Tab-separated table of C-alpha atoms and ligand atoms in Angstrom:
chain	number	residue	atom	x	y	z
A	1	MET	CA	231.236	-80.975	208.372
A	2	GLN	CA	229.373	-79.248	205.495
A	3	LEU	CA	230.014	-80.220	202.037
A	4	VAL	CA	230.176	-77.543	199.202
A	5	ASN	CA	230.729	-78.926	195.744
A	6	LEU	CA	233.297	-77.461	193.228
A	7	GLY	CA	233.131	-77.336	189.281
A	8	MET	CA	235.242	-75.349	187.161
A	9	ILE	CA	235.903	-74.510	183.413
A	10	GLY	CA	239.572	-73.854	182.486
A	11	GLY	CA	242.330	-76.414	183.349
A	12	GLY	CA	245.274	-74.678	181.788
A	13	THR	CA	247.878	-72.464	183.835
A	14	VAL	CA	245.320	-70.962	186.342
A	15	GLY	CA	242.871	-73.616	186.582
A	16	SER	CA	245.405	-76.345	187.225
A	17	GLY	CA	246.985	-73.574	189.880
A	18	VAL	CA	243.527	-73.604	191.622
A	19	PHE	CA	243.389	-77.490	191.813
A	20	HIS	CA	247.099	-77.726	193.225
A	21	ALA	CA	246.345	-75.064	195.640
A	22	TRP	CA	243.232	-76.788	196.713
A	23	GLN	CA	245.150	-80.167	196.993
A	24	LYS	CA	247.684	-78.672	198.851
A	25	ASN	CA	245.646	-76.256	201.516
A	26	GLY	CA	241.926	-77.325	201.100
A	27	GLY	CA	242.296	-79.111	204.507
A	28	LEU	CA	243.478	-76.237	205.998
A	29	MET	CA	240.783	-74.084	204.522
A	30	ALA	CA	237.972	-76.844	205.642
A	31	ALA	CA	239.295	-76.083	209.354
A	32	ARG	CA	239.312	-72.550	209.086
A	33	LEU	CA	235.884	-72.493	207.309
A	34	GLY	CA	233.998	-75.401	208.781
A	35	VAL	CA	233.055	-76.284	205.095
A	36	LYS	CA	234.633	-79.235	202.972
A	37	LEU	CA	235.369	-78.019	199.561
A	38	VAL	CA	234.954	-80.686	196.936
A	39	PHE	CA	235.965	-80.682	193.190
A	40	ARG	CA	233.518	-82.270	191.481
A	41	LYS	CA	234.152	-81.760	187.917
A	42	ILE	CA	236.759	-79.667	185.622
A	43	ALA	CA	235.791	-78.678	182.105
A	44	VAL	CA	239.336	-78.824	179.776
A	45	LYS	CA	239.774	-77.904	176.508
A	46	ALA	CA	241.639	-81.390	175.980
A	47	PHE	CA	242.552	-84.074	178.659
A	48	ASP	CA	246.434	-83.536	177.690
A	49	GLU	CA	246.731	-80.093	177.188
A	50	PRO	CA	249.806	-78.768	178.546
A	51	ARG	CA	249.467	-77.788	182.303
A	52	PRO	CA	251.889	-76.985	185.228
A	53	TYR	CA	250.050	-79.036	187.673
A	54	PRO	CA	248.327	-82.285	186.823
A	55	ILE	CA	244.544	-82.403	187.340
A	56	ALA	CA	243.101	-85.712	188.406
A	57	ARG	CA	241.867	-87.616	185.218
A	58	ASN	CA	238.716	-88.760	186.391
A	59	LEU	CA	237.365	-85.198	187.471
A	60	MET	CA	238.051	-83.919	183.721
A	61	THR	CA	235.323	-83.608	181.187
A	62	THR	CA	235.888	-81.739	177.773
A	63	ASP	CA	231.995	-80.168	177.880
A	64	TRP	CA	231.717	-77.022	180.066
A	65	GLN	CA	228.303	-77.753	180.138
A	66	ASP	CA	228.920	-80.702	182.401
A	67	VAL	CA	230.181	-78.648	184.870
A	68	VAL	CA	227.195	-75.881	184.636
A	69	ASN	CA	224.353	-78.349	184.612
A	70	ASP	CA	225.422	-80.908	187.353
A	71	PRO	CA	222.864	-80.313	190.215
A	72	ALA	CA	225.114	-81.362	192.755
A	73	ILE	CA	227.783	-78.687	191.957
A	74	HIS	CA	227.136	-75.308	193.976
A	75	ILE	CA	230.189	-73.095	192.917
A	76	VAL	CA	231.232	-72.701	189.277
A	77	ILE	CA	234.640	-71.121	188.665
A	78	GLU	CA	235.255	-69.813	185.388
A	79	LEU	CA	238.597	-69.531	184.075
A	80	VAL	CA	238.465	-69.652	180.182
A	81	GLY	CA	239.112	-65.892	179.522
A	82	GLY	CA	237.764	-63.509	176.774
A	83	THR	CA	234.370	-62.036	176.307
A	84	GLY	CA	232.770	-64.696	173.727
A	85	ILE	CA	232.231	-68.178	175.153
A	86	ALA	CA	232.937	-67.449	178.825
A	87	LYS	CA	229.895	-65.108	178.924
A	88	THR	CA	227.526	-67.913	177.981
A	89	MET	CA	228.927	-69.998	180.497
A	90	VAL	CA	228.618	-67.212	183.235
A	91	LEU	CA	225.376	-66.464	182.353
A	92	ALA	CA	224.261	-70.318	182.079
A	93	ALA	CA	225.532	-70.969	185.750
A	94	LEU	CA	224.085	-67.737	187.310
A	95	ALA	CA	220.644	-68.574	185.692
A	96	GLN	CA	220.878	-71.869	187.429
A	97	GLY	CA	221.329	-69.860	190.756
A	98	LYS	CA	224.899	-71.253	191.177
A	99	THR	CA	227.692	-68.864	192.566
A	100	VAL	CA	230.366	-67.978	189.827
A	101	VAL	CA	234.031	-67.230	190.724
A	102	THR	CA	235.871	-65.505	187.821
A	103	ALA	CA	239.150	-64.298	186.915
A	104	ASN	CA	237.874	-62.814	184.100
A	105	LYS	CA	238.408	-58.847	183.951
A	106	ALA	CA	237.944	-58.520	179.949
A	107	LEU	CA	234.415	-60.058	180.582
A	108	LEU	CA	233.361	-58.167	183.448
A	109	SER	CA	234.565	-54.896	181.863
A	110	ALA	CA	232.661	-55.429	178.505
A	111	HIS	CA	229.449	-56.654	180.310
A	112	GLY	CA	229.487	-56.020	183.912
A	113	PRO	CA	226.072	-54.566	184.064
A	114	GLU	CA	224.587	-57.676	182.452
A	115	LEU	CA	226.436	-60.273	184.453
A	116	PHE	CA	225.361	-58.284	187.874
A	117	ALA	CA	221.720	-58.092	186.641
A	118	ALA	CA	221.573	-61.606	185.848
A	119	ALA	CA	223.333	-62.525	189.382
A	120	ALA	CA	220.706	-60.210	191.134
A	121	LYS	CA	218.148	-61.974	189.429
A	122	SER	CA	218.678	-65.320	190.120
A	123	GLY	CA	219.692	-64.316	193.776
A	124	ALA	CA	222.992	-65.768	192.767
A	125	ASN	CA	226.453	-64.319	193.740
A	126	LEU	CA	229.379	-63.386	191.168
A	127	TYR	CA	233.107	-63.226	192.912
A	128	TYR	CA	235.851	-61.842	191.095
A	129	GLU	CA	238.836	-60.955	193.088
A	130	ALA	CA	241.230	-62.580	190.631
A	131	SER	CA	240.564	-60.306	187.835
A	132	VAL	CA	242.384	-57.235	189.209
A	133	CYS	CA	245.706	-57.551	190.468
A	134	GLY	CA	246.119	-61.281	190.910
A	135	GLY	CA	246.844	-62.374	194.335
A	136	ILE	CA	246.451	-59.075	196.036
A	137	PRO	CA	242.947	-58.802	197.871
A	138	ILE	CA	242.009	-55.500	196.360
A	139	ILE	CA	238.385	-56.201	195.567
A	140	LYS	CA	237.530	-57.547	199.116
A	141	SER	CA	239.302	-54.713	200.437
A	142	LEU	CA	237.611	-52.130	198.541
A	143	ARG	CA	234.282	-53.799	199.217
A	144	GLU	CA	234.467	-54.729	202.714
A	145	GLY	CA	237.895	-53.500	204.372
A	146	PHE	CA	237.228	-49.992	203.105
A	147	VAL	CA	233.417	-50.335	203.421
A	148	ALA	CA	233.262	-47.087	205.354
A	149	ASN	CA	234.930	-44.788	203.030
A	150	GLN	CA	235.014	-42.838	200.185
A	151	PHE	CA	237.866	-43.082	197.865
A	152	SER	CA	239.238	-39.917	196.897
A	153	ALA	CA	241.933	-41.647	195.014
A	154	ILE	CA	243.160	-44.946	193.199
A	155	TYR	CA	246.620	-45.347	192.056
A	156	GLY	CA	247.393	-48.937	190.647
A	157	ILE	CA	250.530	-50.495	188.991
A	158	VAL	CA	247.961	-52.977	187.614
A	159	ASN	CA	249.828	-54.435	184.721
A	160	GLY	CA	252.676	-56.880	185.443
A	161	THR	CA	253.987	-56.936	181.773
A	162	CYS	CA	254.350	-53.113	181.565
A	163	ASN	CA	255.820	-53.088	184.950
A	164	TYR	CA	258.379	-55.126	184.023
A	165	ILE	CA	259.040	-53.855	180.869
A	166	LEU	CA	259.621	-50.354	182.311
A	167	SER	CA	261.436	-51.519	185.171
A	168	ARG	CA	264.295	-53.069	182.908
A	169	MET	CA	264.095	-50.225	180.690
A	170	LYS	CA	265.217	-48.111	183.367
A	171	ALA	CA	267.325	-50.595	185.301
A	172	GLU	CA	269.269	-51.296	182.006
A	173	GLY	CA	268.897	-47.950	180.174
A	174	ALA	CA	267.255	-50.385	177.044
A	175	GLU	CA	265.217	-49.253	174.409
A	176	PHE	CA	261.338	-50.491	174.649
A	177	ALA	CA	261.569	-52.903	171.435
A	178	ASP	CA	264.624	-54.379	172.867
A	179	VAL	CA	262.931	-55.476	176.379
A	180	LEU	CA	259.540	-56.686	174.975
A	181	ALA	CA	261.468	-58.798	172.350
A	182	ASP	CA	263.469	-60.266	174.891
A	183	ALA	CA	260.490	-60.588	177.200
A	184	GLN	CA	258.491	-62.338	174.820
A	185	LYS	CA	261.308	-64.582	173.871
A	186	HIS	CA	261.257	-65.682	177.652
A	187	GLY	CA	257.610	-66.065	178.099
A	188	TYR	CA	257.185	-62.874	180.542
A	189	ALA	CA	255.272	-61.008	177.480
A	190	GLU	CA	252.419	-62.528	175.364
A	191	THR	CA	252.657	-62.649	171.430
A	192	PRO	CA	250.877	-60.637	170.306
A	193	PRO	CA	251.364	-58.367	173.748
A	194	ASP	CA	248.754	-55.450	172.652
A	195	LEU	CA	246.380	-56.340	175.492
A	196	ASP	CA	248.905	-55.542	177.945
A	197	ILE	CA	251.242	-52.693	176.240
A	198	ASP	CA	248.573	-50.346	174.849
A	199	GLY	CA	247.022	-50.492	177.980
A	200	HIS	CA	243.567	-52.525	177.711
A	201	ASP	CA	244.406	-54.815	180.406
A	202	ALA	CA	245.227	-51.884	183.012
A	203	GLN	CA	242.081	-50.092	181.672
A	204	HIS	CA	239.777	-53.441	182.078
A	205	LYS	CA	241.250	-53.482	186.359
A	206	ILE	CA	241.072	-50.113	186.532
A	207	GLY	CA	237.420	-49.633	185.346
A	208	ILE	CA	236.312	-52.488	187.712
A	209	LEU	CA	238.113	-50.691	190.991
A	210	ALA	CA	236.794	-47.593	189.899
A	211	SER	CA	233.358	-48.802	189.284
A	212	LEU	CA	233.305	-50.931	192.945
A	213	ALA	CA	234.826	-47.626	194.468
A	214	HIS	CA	232.383	-45.084	193.041
A	215	GLY	CA	229.038	-47.147	192.889
A	216	PHE	CA	228.338	-46.936	188.749
A	217	TRP	CA	229.715	-49.054	186.290
A	218	ALA	CA	232.259	-47.248	184.336
A	219	ASP	CA	231.861	-47.834	180.711
A	220	HIS	CA	235.632	-48.983	179.454
A	221	HIS	CA	234.729	-46.684	176.433
A	222	ALA	CA	235.094	-43.473	178.426
A	223	ILE	CA	238.289	-44.581	180.064
A	224	HIS	CA	241.272	-42.657	178.776
A	225	THR	CA	244.103	-45.226	177.685
A	226	GLU	CA	247.273	-44.714	176.565
A	227	GLY	CA	249.939	-47.980	176.565
A	228	ILE	CA	253.967	-47.942	176.609
A	229	ARG	CA	254.874	-48.099	173.106
A	230	GLU	CA	256.047	-44.394	172.839
A	231	ILE	CA	258.149	-44.731	175.962
A	232	SER	CA	262.025	-44.234	174.947
A	233	LYS	CA	265.273	-44.952	176.844
A	234	ILE	CA	265.941	-40.937	176.402
A	235	ASP	CA	262.451	-39.931	178.309
A	236	MET	CA	263.299	-42.577	181.050
A	237	GLU	CA	266.631	-40.806	181.460
A	238	PHE	CA	265.583	-37.736	181.822
A	239	ALA	CA	262.636	-38.602	184.001
A	240	GLY	CA	265.288	-40.134	186.209
A	241	THR	CA	267.427	-36.786	186.125
A	242	LEU	CA	264.617	-35.061	187.346
A	243	GLY	CA	263.795	-37.258	190.228
A	244	TYR	CA	261.181	-39.333	188.567
A	245	THR	CA	260.477	-42.640	187.420
A	246	ILE	CA	257.878	-43.561	184.534
A	247	LYS	CA	254.997	-46.202	185.371
A	248	LEU	CA	251.744	-47.224	183.610
A	249	LEU	CA	249.220	-45.901	186.090
A	250	GLY	CA	245.663	-46.698	186.583
A	251	ILE	CA	243.953	-43.753	188.002
A	252	ALA	CA	240.728	-43.406	189.652
A	253	LYS	CA	240.286	-39.990	191.288
A	254	GLN	CA	237.329	-37.683	192.453
A	255	ILE	CA	236.998	-34.486	190.636
A	256	ALA	CA	235.848	-31.734	193.009
A	257	GLY	CA	234.388	-28.376	191.349
A	258	LYS	CA	231.765	-27.007	189.322
A	259	LYS	CA	231.589	-30.062	187.136
A	260	PRO	CA	232.302	-32.925	189.213
A	261	GLY	CA	233.216	-36.394	188.443
A	262	VAL	CA	235.570	-39.163	188.613
A	263	GLN	CA	238.632	-39.200	186.514
A	264	ILE	CA	239.417	-42.961	185.263
A	265	SER	CA	242.527	-43.156	183.274
A	266	VAL	CA	245.437	-45.331	182.074
A	267	TYR	CA	248.386	-43.653	180.857
A	268	PRO	CA	252.181	-43.524	181.426
A	269	THR	CA	253.093	-41.245	184.184
A	270	LEU	CA	256.121	-39.911	185.881
A	271	ILE	CA	255.822	-40.464	189.805
A	272	PRO	CA	258.314	-38.660	192.220
A	273	ASN	CA	261.318	-41.568	192.895
A	274	ALA	CA	260.589	-40.914	196.732
A	275	HIS	CA	257.044	-42.015	196.278
A	276	VAL	CA	256.424	-45.533	197.354
A	277	LEU	CA	255.065	-46.748	194.125
A	278	ALA	CA	258.400	-45.728	192.421
A	279	SER	CA	259.751	-48.910	194.290
A	280	VAL	CA	257.407	-51.379	192.439
A	281	ASN	CA	259.500	-53.005	190.132
A	282	GLY	CA	259.407	-56.231	187.997
A	283	VAL	CA	256.310	-58.318	187.092
A	284	PHE	CA	254.680	-56.894	190.596
A	285	ASN	CA	251.602	-54.928	191.362
A	286	ALA	CA	250.718	-52.508	193.254
A	287	CYS	CA	247.616	-50.184	194.443
A	288	PHE	CA	247.560	-47.252	196.250
A	289	VAL	CA	244.228	-46.361	197.750
A	290	ARG	CA	243.201	-43.078	199.977
A	291	GLY	CA	240.091	-43.158	201.873
A	292	ASP	CA	238.949	-40.275	203.530
A	293	ILE	CA	238.514	-42.077	206.801
A	294	VAL	CA	241.604	-44.831	206.399
A	295	GLY	CA	243.822	-42.393	204.637
A	296	ASP	CA	246.669	-43.862	202.521
A	297	THR	CA	246.765	-47.391	202.192
A	298	LEU	CA	249.111	-49.637	200.219
A	299	PHE	CA	248.739	-53.367	198.488
A	300	TYR	CA	251.646	-55.152	196.934
A	301	GLY	CA	251.823	-58.428	195.242
A	302	ARG	CA	251.989	-60.669	192.485
A	303	GLY	CA	249.295	-59.594	189.634
A	304	ALA	CA	249.504	-62.671	187.693
A	305	GLY	CA	250.636	-65.912	187.635
A	306	LYS	CA	249.287	-69.294	188.351
A	307	ASP	CA	249.681	-69.588	192.370
A	308	ALA	CA	248.984	-65.829	192.887
A	309	THR	CA	245.569	-66.176	191.024
A	310	ALA	CA	244.871	-69.335	192.702
A	311	SER	CA	245.129	-67.652	195.986
A	312	ALA	CA	242.637	-65.373	194.931
A	313	VAL	CA	240.265	-67.847	193.464
A	314	LEU	CA	240.536	-69.651	196.480
A	315	SER	CA	239.514	-66.679	198.570
A	316	ASP	CA	236.249	-66.205	196.722
A	317	VAL	CA	235.323	-69.919	196.598
A	318	ALA	CA	236.011	-69.748	200.525
A	319	ASP	CA	233.289	-66.410	200.770
A	320	ALA	CA	230.775	-68.477	198.573
A	321	ALA	CA	231.184	-71.656	200.477
A	322	LEU	CA	230.511	-69.539	203.896
A	323	ASP	CA	227.521	-68.046	202.175
A	324	LEU	CA	225.937	-71.548	201.679
A	325	LYS	CA	227.143	-72.768	205.440
A	326	ASN	CA	225.365	-69.833	206.732
A	327	GLY	CA	222.434	-69.586	204.307
A	328	ALA	CA	223.380	-65.760	203.779
A	329	LYS	CA	222.996	-65.391	200.443
A	330	LEU	CA	224.237	-61.891	198.930
A	331	ARG	CA	226.177	-61.418	202.403
A	332	VAL	CA	228.267	-59.254	200.249
A	333	PRO	CA	226.433	-58.270	197.092
A	334	PRO	CA	228.571	-58.332	193.846
A	335	PHE	CA	228.274	-55.021	192.959
A	336	VAL	CA	226.097	-52.187	194.467
A	337	ALA	CA	225.027	-48.860	192.442
A	338	HIS	CA	225.481	-46.190	195.284
A	339	ALA	CA	226.751	-43.386	193.097
A	340	ASN	CA	226.181	-39.435	193.746
A	341	THR	CA	227.595	-38.840	190.220
A	342	ARG	CA	227.704	-41.224	187.127
A	343	ARG	CA	229.963	-38.537	185.473
A	344	ILE	CA	233.682	-39.613	184.239
A	345	VAL	CA	235.445	-36.491	183.639
A	346	PRO	CA	236.913	-36.459	180.006
A	347	LEU	CA	240.524	-36.231	180.341
A	348	ASP	CA	240.461	-32.466	178.483
A	349	GLU	CA	239.112	-31.115	181.874
A	350	ILE	CA	241.730	-32.920	183.685
A	351	THR	CA	244.413	-30.593	185.460
A	352	SER	CA	247.999	-32.372	185.612
A	353	GLN	CA	251.617	-31.501	185.885
A	354	TYR	CA	253.442	-32.563	182.622
A	355	TYR	CA	257.202	-33.391	181.212
A	356	VAL	CA	257.308	-32.506	177.538
A	357	ARG	CA	260.362	-33.522	175.429
A	358	PHE	CA	260.852	-31.497	172.163
A	359	SER	CA	263.425	-32.187	169.156
A	360	VAL	CA	264.595	-28.767	168.436
A	361	VAL	CA	266.902	-26.831	166.313
A	362	ASP	CA	269.646	-25.556	168.446
A	363	LYS	CA	269.668	-21.720	167.367
A	364	PRO	CA	268.845	-18.475	169.282
A	365	GLY	CA	265.391	-17.837	169.989
A	366	VAL	CA	263.645	-21.534	169.887
A	367	LEU	CA	263.215	-21.604	173.782
A	368	ALA	CA	261.917	-18.203	173.511
A	369	LYS	CA	259.272	-18.975	170.718
A	370	ILE	CA	257.943	-21.979	172.859
A	371	ALA	CA	257.808	-19.929	175.880
A	372	ALA	CA	255.733	-17.504	174.163
A	373	ILE	CA	253.340	-19.985	173.038
A	374	PHE	CA	253.049	-21.560	176.800
A	375	ALA	CA	252.643	-18.271	178.265
A	376	ALA	CA	249.803	-17.204	175.901
A	377	ALA	CA	248.058	-20.379	176.967
A	378	LYS	CA	248.665	-19.377	180.497
A	379	ILE	CA	250.914	-22.280	181.015
A	380	GLY	CA	253.781	-22.352	183.280
A	381	ILE	CA	257.231	-23.504	182.867
A	382	SER	CA	258.377	-24.896	185.930
A	383	SER	CA	262.002	-26.305	184.769
A	384	VAL	CA	264.278	-26.615	181.748
A	385	ILE	CA	266.600	-29.182	180.633
A	386	GLN	CA	268.614	-28.760	177.585
A	387	PRO	CA	271.886	-30.734	177.208
A	388	GLU	CA	274.599	-28.859	175.308
A	389	GLY	CA	274.696	-29.736	171.694
A	390	HIS	CA	276.156	-28.119	168.402
A	391	GLU	CA	274.703	-24.881	167.309
A	392	GLY	CA	272.157	-25.630	163.811
A	393	GLU	CA	271.651	-29.558	164.893
A	394	SER	CA	268.740	-30.886	166.489
A	395	VAL	CA	268.891	-31.321	170.531
A	396	PRO	CA	266.306	-32.619	173.099
A	397	LEU	CA	264.526	-29.628	175.145
A	398	ILE	CA	262.742	-31.097	178.054
A	399	LEU	CA	260.228	-28.666	179.971
A	400	MET	CA	258.595	-29.438	183.093
A	401	ILE	CA	255.167	-28.072	183.392
A	402	HIS	CA	253.066	-26.865	186.253
A	403	ASP	CA	249.658	-27.621	186.922
A	404	ALA	CA	247.491	-26.934	183.308
A	405	PRO	CA	244.374	-28.377	181.884
A	406	ASN	CA	244.876	-31.151	179.285
A	407	ALA	CA	242.992	-29.277	176.581
A	408	ALA	CA	244.984	-26.298	176.781
A	409	MET	CA	248.257	-28.298	176.930
A	410	ARG	CA	247.145	-30.254	173.777
A	411	LYS	CA	246.259	-27.016	171.995
A	412	ALA	CA	249.543	-25.302	172.899
A	413	LEU	CA	251.635	-28.351	171.970
A	414	ALA	CA	249.853	-28.317	168.502
A	415	LYS	CA	250.777	-24.964	167.987
A	416	ILE	CA	254.567	-25.587	169.005
A	417	SER	CA	254.740	-28.550	166.512
A	418	ARG	CA	253.879	-26.240	164.017
A	419	LEU	CA	257.163	-23.982	164.558
A	420	PRO	CA	260.119	-24.684	162.171
A	421	ALA	CA	262.604	-25.131	164.542
A	422	VAL	CA	260.417	-28.227	165.957
A	423	LYS	CA	261.729	-31.404	164.059
A	424	ALA	CA	259.473	-34.140	165.687
A	425	LYS	CA	256.092	-34.692	167.231
A	426	PRO	CA	256.597	-33.533	170.980
A	427	VAL	CA	256.552	-36.294	173.651
A	428	MET	CA	254.155	-35.349	176.592
A	429	LEU	CA	253.818	-37.440	179.503
A	430	ARG	CA	251.902	-36.511	182.813
A	431	VAL	CA	253.191	-36.140	186.242
A	432	GLU	CA	251.704	-37.220	189.121
A	433	ASN	CA	252.658	-35.804	192.779
A	434	PHE	CA	250.107	-37.602	194.745
A	435	SER	CA	249.078	-34.292	196.646
B	501	HSE	N1	248.845	-59.753	181.668
B	501	HSE	C1	248.320	-59.101	182.820
B	501	HSE	C2	249.835	-58.621	183.305
B	501	HSE	C3	247.780	-60.400	183.808
B	501	HSE	O1	250.708	-58.607	182.615
B	501	HSE	O2	249.503	-57.843	184.438
B	501	HSE	C4	246.725	-60.714	183.625
B	501	HSE	O3	245.850	-59.781	183.677
């Protein structure tokens, strides 16, 4: 049986997970693939760094160049993370014509075009299944399973930390800060948590999915990104009363019209309770993909963690090993530019429905003034909730708004904020009905 030699850089949580999964199911993979996968070297930070699964001591080195420069190693797995030294490692391996498997979404997001150009130049392949949604095979599905489709929309719950926090806020009626603190205490959220809760991790992931789906590299600077810090218990409750759940959604949607393009964004979104994504709870991820031929499809699973990520890494290793076995370099190119449009539609041009919560003084005429500003901006109100309060005191006023462009909405809210009866910055969340 043909041997394919593996080298790995990173022997921490995910790296040891890959090694463990290979120990457990490497024989099964060999039977399925007709290729024997053999680990030759694993570069680690320190021999005794904490890791959930042991790694064979004789495979370890603390010098990543031992992995990249070993002529017997065919496939280099990069699990270091970040955009610094990881870039040097990936480029060094590609320059030697070695296939690279990476889980590094931040690196791809920041340097995708350069990395894919380097892979093309040396005729090497770059696989990145584990970079988005952990164990869910979403990259392979978009690239191969749905190759016959144009993608009108992809909606993803792609950050497990945010989904965990929002799910607990809803289930327990808890505030964001309390759930975050508890999640950090139990190791479910990073400290500091910014990359996750400010939406950057989700931005990297939806950017990768959108690029693959639409055939142009989405510059992450153009991806409108909002996190979940501003979501409060009261909004979760009012959204529930109105029949919605709040989720952090990555959205990549084709926009037709005079100025077509692709909406690529990340923001907390009200989604109808009846929609399947509303039941994706805890640390789970899900992607809802709408293709013009296949229709609606749904992917669900663990978006992070040593074992789920190892499953995705080894699926890339298997593809790379089959390429080598069959002499089929670039059977599936890592990224193909095929776009008709390369335009990321600015958020101001996007039309959506909205949930808005004002904090207003409860007195006659306030609602009329707010409604008049919306009417002048040609923005329609679809429903209103105002819990009974005491005249003269501040009360929440919740409006659901019909489809309106984001720019018009932003301007109307700025005007409303200046009304003396409006006591705090309005909360505005977009609503997605998946139509
Ligand atoms: N921190 C990410 C999440 C997992 O919470 O989903 C790694 O991308």
